[in-house]
């Protein structure tokens, strides 16, 4: 579903990702973990085309995303081709990024109506279903600014799902929230993971959530994958010293592991 | 084209006289406006109401009544009241009063936006209010206010173009003379607007240099881009275009 | 009050004579020019701001310098230039166009600041939702940018209002010119010119106060 081939990304002369290769199968739930600055956000932003790789190729379902190889050269794809693929990808941001000039409902139906070309009625019906799912059906007419952080993030999740994405990117979606409302947002994401087959790429510091939802965990450090394993193995029996140190630091317990429940 | 150039050469001494009058009005009007800006701006930030209220009234009065009205009022009405002034004095006075009122708002805003910590530090050092303003607050506010004052100076320079209506032979007046022997596009368009533009660029250049110096004194850097940019760093709606 | 008016040699008969003329000029010329020029400036300013942002670099740089040129040269000379260059247009039309164009260069700066102030995350959300460029601007960026710019646009409209007397250089009978004509006929300048000043003050000061309050309200709501 997603393939990174020899991806390199640098900002100026600061090399962030170097010869990165990995792929994610359809329906996979992959969690990226690693210390701050290791390049996790950059990877999601590359998939969402918010950043462009400096070298290498990304494929979505076998199709090149932004650049392709033609006659031995790396050339950019047309804006239209890029857009067609981008439609299949949704993203939820750490800071929600809801449009403050639109109501909750308008935020959600914006893309279905103007990108997918659905009728307003059709999009509204679907939006109400999604709002029901995230427990905010009564807030449809409200303004995002009048909602709490947790509620805004739930709307943002509904907005991303309204495009019916095949791939959902989640970048630390609970980091901007108060600890006591993190649970409500994660609960909704768990539910989505259970009831759909959307491919997910998740960056999170919530290790319990990663363990419950994902089937693969990639440990990053310095723009490279240092270890890759199913969560049950990664969290209870990490092989690499960097992973052990990292898990130890985030989990803050003696063993650096979390139990199953 | 040759006749036009000949006419231009012929008119050149008078055009230069005109430019000189325009520049004089700009510089003197600018100085008058600046003095008034500082006086009214300081009064408007003064803790005592006895200073603040009159300052506010003067500021609102001269901002609200329009430059051109002030100019003609001083020109036509003052003599009736027994005050005869040279037209150049009338011009400088009107420009100074009008833009001084706008400038006072700039001075007031800049003084108010100096960090509260700086005010508290002066109190902690038991500085008197005059010393505090002169040594600490004003130098910092000064760096903040220059870009807006530059915008006002450009406005003032543009405002001088009306003075031929109170019998002053400024640059615009001589452009009208040039138009009679050449044509509109050449006199107002090419010679007139381009010359005014160059004057505005020179004024901006000088003000940018002042800002650079003020910021250096505060130990702040300034980018090359901000030095070269003619665009206003802040949008200050001012009167008189 | 009596003593001041006596000292100024103020004549109330003259006052009532000239006031109706001034007020009707205020409505028919000054307000008309202000309103129409503001509309032109607001629209053209937006076009300039978007050109600076979206057009290819050479075009953007050219537009930027043209805008700087217009902003930094006297509106009086621009009025004279346009008036004699386009003889088929009357003074009021020239005035409306030139004021609109001149002030559009200021308003474009306001829009530019407003557009720059839209958070990066909003742009990213439009990409994540695959919104078209057109939809991104019309549904997200412009509505948000506009909100922050309305007070500044209002202030420029008031500025323009107070600049309308410059129109007398191309013979338009706006309020100051009406006052001068009256003065020329009657040798009474003090009443008409003072009244014109009072009308400007009475119209602009409350408007500025309203804009200031609007500014505070918009600032708190975001
Ligand atoms: N716009 C940018 N310009 C320059 N450097 C950047 C930019 N964005 C990211 N970087 C750098 O790229 C590196 C990777 O950043 P990235 O945001 O991907 O890390 P991360 O793993 O998501 O970290 P965190 O856990 O703190 O979110 C960092 O060193 C960061 O400083
Ligand atoms: Mg990150």
GROMACS .gro file of C-alpha atoms in nm, chain C:
model
  222
  503UNK     CA    1  -1.930   8.046   2.312
  504UNK     CA    2  -2.079   8.385   2.226
  505UNK     CA    3  -1.752   8.558   2.305
  506UNK     CA    4  -1.545   8.323   2.089
  507UNK     CA    5  -1.776   8.363   1.793
  508UNK     CA    6  -1.769   8.740   1.837
  509UNK     CA    7  -1.392   8.742   1.848
  510UNK     CA    8  -1.381   8.533   1.532
  511UNK     CA    9  -1.633   8.765   1.370
  512UNK     CA   10  -1.856   8.465   1.315
  513UNK     CA   11  -2.172   8.532   1.116
  514UNK     CA   12  -2.466   8.301   1.179
  515UNK     CA   13  -2.660   8.415   0.871
  516UNK     CA   14  -2.367   8.313   0.654
  517UNK     CA   15  -2.355   7.986   0.842
  518UNK     CA   16  -2.715   7.897   0.758
  519UNK     CA   17  -2.658   8.014   0.401
  520UNK     CA   18  -2.368   7.786   0.329
  521UNK     CA   19  -2.450   7.482   0.542
  522UNK     CA   20  -2.711   7.325   0.308
  523UNK     CA   21  -2.473   7.350   0.013
  524UNK     CA   22  -2.193   7.189   0.212
  525UNK     CA   23  -2.413   6.908   0.338
  526UNK     CA   24  -2.547   6.827  -0.005
  527UNK     CA   25  -2.191   6.828  -0.144
  528UNK     CA   26  -2.094   6.599   0.141
  529UNK     CA   27  -2.358   6.347   0.036
  530UNK     CA   28  -2.334   6.381  -0.340
  531UNK     CA   29  -1.960   6.404  -0.385
  532UNK     CA   30  -1.756   6.324  -0.075
  533UNK     CA   31  -1.951   6.019   0.037
  534UNK     CA   32  -2.004   5.895  -0.316
  535UNK     CA   33  -1.631   5.907  -0.395
  536UNK     CA   34  -1.540   5.754  -0.058
  537UNK     CA   35  -1.780   5.461  -0.091
  538UNK     CA   36  -1.707   5.376  -0.453
  539UNK     CA   37  -1.331   5.422  -0.416
  540UNK     CA   38  -1.332   5.203  -0.107
  541UNK     CA   39  -1.506   4.928  -0.303
  542UNK     CA   40  -1.254   4.953  -0.585
  543UNK     CA   41  -0.960   4.967  -0.344
  544UNK     CA   42  -1.085   4.669  -0.144
  545UNK     CA   43  -1.131   4.453  -0.454
  546UNK     CA   44  -0.821   4.566  -0.641
  547UNK     CA   45  -0.615   4.539  -0.322
  548UNK     CA   46  -0.716   4.175  -0.291
  549UNK     CA   47  -0.628   4.111  -0.653
  550UNK     CA   48  -0.284   4.268  -0.599
  551UNK     CA   49  -0.224   4.072  -0.279
  552UNK     CA   50  -0.317   3.745  -0.450
  553UNK     CA   51  -0.104   3.826  -0.754
  554UNK     CA   52   0.195   3.890  -0.528
  555UNK     CA   53   0.134   3.553  -0.366
  556UNK     CA   54   0.035   3.336  -0.662
  557UNK     CA   55   0.180   3.482  -0.981
  558UNK     CA   56   0.516   3.374  -1.122
  559UNK     CA   57   0.805   3.565  -0.971
  560UNK     CA   58   0.875   3.813  -1.257
  561UNK     CA   59   0.508   3.917  -1.267
  562UNK     CA   60   0.486   3.940  -0.888
  563UNK     CA   61   0.796   4.157  -0.867
  564UNK     CA   62   0.669   4.387  -1.143
  565UNK     CA   63   0.332   4.426  -0.974
  566UNK     CA   64   0.504   4.493  -0.644
  567UNK     CA   65   0.710   4.779  -0.787
  568UNK     CA   66   0.414   4.928  -0.969
  569UNK     CA   67   0.224   4.921  -0.639
  570UNK     CA   68   0.519   5.081  -0.457
  571UNK     CA   69   0.536   5.348  -0.725
  572UNK     CA   70   0.167   5.431  -0.692
  573UNK     CA   71   0.179   5.426  -0.314
  574UNK     CA   72   0.483   5.651  -0.289
  575UNK     CA   73   0.381   5.926  -0.532
  576UNK     CA   74   0.132   6.207  -0.460
  577UNK     CA   75  -0.233   6.141  -0.532
  578UNK     CA   76  -0.254   6.507  -0.642
  579UNK     CA   77  -0.012   6.447  -0.929
  580UNK     CA   78  -0.185   6.119  -1.013
  581UNK     CA   79  -0.519   6.301  -1.030
  582UNK     CA   80  -0.376   6.575  -1.254
  583UNK     CA   81  -0.208   6.318  -1.475
  584UNK     CA   82  -0.520   6.107  -1.520
  585UNK     CA   83  -0.746   6.410  -1.560
  586UNK     CA   84  -0.548   6.551  -1.852
  587UNK     CA   85  -0.457   6.213  -2.000
  588UNK     CA   86  -0.819   6.087  -2.014
  589UNK     CA   87  -1.011   6.392  -2.125
  590UNK     CA   88  -1.326   6.194  -2.198
  591UNK     CA   89  -1.376   6.112  -1.829
  592UNK     CA   90  -1.518   6.368  -1.587
  593UNK     CA   91  -1.346   6.474  -1.266
  594UNK     CA   92  -1.557   6.263  -1.031
  595UNK     CA   93  -1.501   5.947  -1.234
  596UNK     CA   94  -1.127   6.015  -1.247
  597UNK     CA   95  -1.134   6.082  -0.873
  598UNK     CA   96  -1.313   5.757  -0.792
  599UNK     CA   97  -1.073   5.556  -1.009
  600UNK     CA   98  -0.753   5.722  -0.887
  601UNK     CA   99  -0.852   5.710  -0.520
  602UNK     CA  100  -0.951   5.345  -0.566
  603UNK     CA  101  -0.623   5.255  -0.735
  604UNK     CA  102  -0.406   5.460  -0.500
  605UNK     CA  103  -0.558   5.311  -0.188
  606UNK     CA  104  -0.566   4.959  -0.332
  607UNK     CA  105  -0.187   4.959  -0.294
  608UNK     CA  106  -0.229   5.022   0.079
  609UNK     CA  107  -0.507   4.770   0.114
  610UNK     CA  108  -0.303   4.505  -0.064
  611UNK     CA  109  -0.050   4.537   0.220
  612UNK     CA  110  -0.329   4.483   0.470
  613UNK     CA  111  -0.448   4.172   0.288
  614UNK     CA  112  -0.093   4.045   0.259
  615UNK     CA  113  -0.052   4.070   0.634
  616UNK     CA  114  -0.391   3.905   0.682
  617UNK     CA  115  -0.301   3.618   0.450
  618UNK     CA  116   0.036   3.574   0.618
  619UNK     CA  117  -0.141   3.556   0.953
  620UNK     CA  118  -0.347   3.251   0.854
  621UNK     CA  119  -0.170   2.969   1.041
  622UNK     CA  120   0.039   2.723   0.843
  623UNK     CA  121  -0.180   2.441   0.979
  624UNK     CA  122  -0.477   2.574   0.783
  625UNK     CA  123  -0.286   2.542   0.457
  626UNK     CA  124  -0.177   2.193   0.555
  627UNK     CA  125  -0.534   2.092   0.633
  628UNK     CA  126  -0.644   2.201   0.286
  629UNK     CA  127  -0.371   1.982   0.136
  630UNK     CA  128  -0.468   1.689   0.358
  631UNK     CA  129  -0.827   1.728   0.235
  632UNK     CA  130  -0.709   1.756  -0.129
  633UNK     CA  131  -0.890   2.086  -0.167
  634UNK     CA  132  -0.840   2.270  -0.496
  635UNK     CA  133  -0.639   2.593  -0.501
  636UNK     CA  134  -0.955   2.784  -0.578
  637UNK     CA  135  -1.151   2.631  -0.289
  638UNK     CA  136  -0.854   2.675  -0.056
  639UNK     CA  137  -0.854   3.048  -0.122
  640UNK     CA  138  -1.227   3.114  -0.137
  641UNK     CA  139  -1.342   2.884   0.145
  642UNK     CA  140  -1.052   2.894   0.389
  643UNK     CA  141  -0.782   3.157   0.339
  644UNK     CA  142  -0.974   3.465   0.226
  645UNK     CA  143  -1.255   3.434   0.485
  646UNK     CA  144  -1.001   3.403   0.763
  647UNK     CA  145  -0.770   3.674   0.629
  648UNK     CA  146  -1.062   3.910   0.575
  649UNK     CA  147  -1.177   3.891   0.935
  650UNK     CA  148  -0.849   4.027   1.061
  651UNK     CA  149  -0.828   4.293   0.791
  652UNK     CA  150  -1.170   4.456   0.817
  653UNK     CA  151  -1.067   4.716   1.080
  654UNK     CA  152  -0.755   4.818   0.886
  655UNK     CA  153  -0.959   4.845   0.567
  656UNK     CA  154  -1.204   5.064   0.757
  657UNK     CA  155  -0.924   5.289   0.873
  658UNK     CA  156  -0.807   5.336   0.516
  659UNK     CA  157  -1.161   5.419   0.409
  660UNK     CA  158  -1.164   5.695   0.674
  661UNK     CA  159  -0.823   5.813   0.551
  662UNK     CA  160  -0.953   5.825   0.198
  663UNK     CA  161  -1.256   6.021   0.315
  664UNK     CA  162  -1.030   6.286   0.466
  665UNK     CA  163  -0.823   6.293   0.145
  666UNK     CA  164  -1.119   6.368  -0.081
  667UNK     CA  165  -1.047   6.748  -0.077
  668UNK     CA  166  -0.745   6.672  -0.298
  669UNK     CA  167  -1.008   6.637  -0.572
  670UNK     CA  168  -1.025   7.014  -0.595
  671UNK     CA  169  -0.702   7.010  -0.797
  672UNK     CA  170  -0.897   6.869  -1.090
  673UNK     CA  171  -1.187   7.106  -1.038
  674UNK     CA  172  -1.425   6.871  -0.860
  675UNK     CA  173  -1.654   7.066  -0.632
  676UNK     CA  174  -1.618   6.866  -0.314
  677UNK     CA  175  -1.673   7.027   0.026
  678UNK     CA  176  -1.355   7.239   0.049
  679UNK     CA  177  -1.394   7.362  -0.307
  680UNK     CA  178  -1.761   7.441  -0.241
  681UNK     CA  179  -1.647   7.639   0.064
  682UNK     CA  180  -1.382   7.825  -0.136
  683UNK     CA  181  -1.628   7.910  -0.411
  684UNK     CA  182  -1.869   8.044  -0.153
  685UNK     CA  183  -1.583   8.239   0.003
  686UNK     CA  184  -1.482   8.382  -0.334
  687UNK     CA  185  -1.836   8.508  -0.394
  688UNK     CA  186  -1.908   8.646  -0.048
  689UNK     CA  187  -1.561   8.719   0.093
  690UNK     CA  188  -1.660   8.506   0.393
  691UNK     CA  189  -1.414   8.219   0.435
  692UNK     CA  190  -1.431   8.157   0.805
  693UNK     CA  191  -1.779   8.004   0.818
  694UNK     CA  192  -1.758   7.766   0.520
  695UNK     CA  193  -1.404   7.642   0.595
  696UNK     CA  194  -1.473   7.594   0.966
  697UNK     CA  195  -1.795   7.410   0.890
  698UNK     CA  196  -1.619   7.180   0.645
  699UNK     CA  197  -1.365   7.095   0.915
  700UNK     CA  198  -1.642   7.027   1.165
  701UNK     CA  199  -1.825   6.802   0.918
  702UNK     CA  200  -1.506   6.603   0.859
  703UNK     CA  201  -1.448   6.570   1.231
  704UNK     CA  202  -1.807   6.472   1.308
  705UNK     CA  203  -1.809   6.208   1.037
  706UNK     CA  204  -1.463   6.060   1.085
  707UNK     CA  205  -1.417   6.054   1.460
  708UNK     CA  206  -1.719   5.837   1.551
  709UNK     CA  207  -1.639   5.607   1.258
  710UNK     CA  208  -1.285   5.563   1.386
  711UNK     CA  209  -1.420   5.485   1.733
  712UNK     CA  210  -1.654   5.222   1.588
  713UNK     CA  211  -1.369   5.065   1.393
  714UNK     CA  212  -1.159   5.056   1.708
  715UNK     CA  213  -1.434   4.873   1.893
  716UNK     CA  214  -1.484   4.631   1.607
  717UNK     CA  215  -1.110   4.565   1.612
  718UNK     CA  216  -1.121   4.474   1.981
  719UNK     CA  217  -1.420   4.247   1.932
  720UNK     CA  218  -1.269   4.063   1.638
  721UNK     CA  219  -0.944   4.024   1.827
  722UNK     CA  220  -1.111   3.863   2.127
  723UNK     CA  221  -1.320   3.623   1.925
  724UNK     CA  222  -1.040   3.435   1.760
   0.00000   0.00000   0.00000
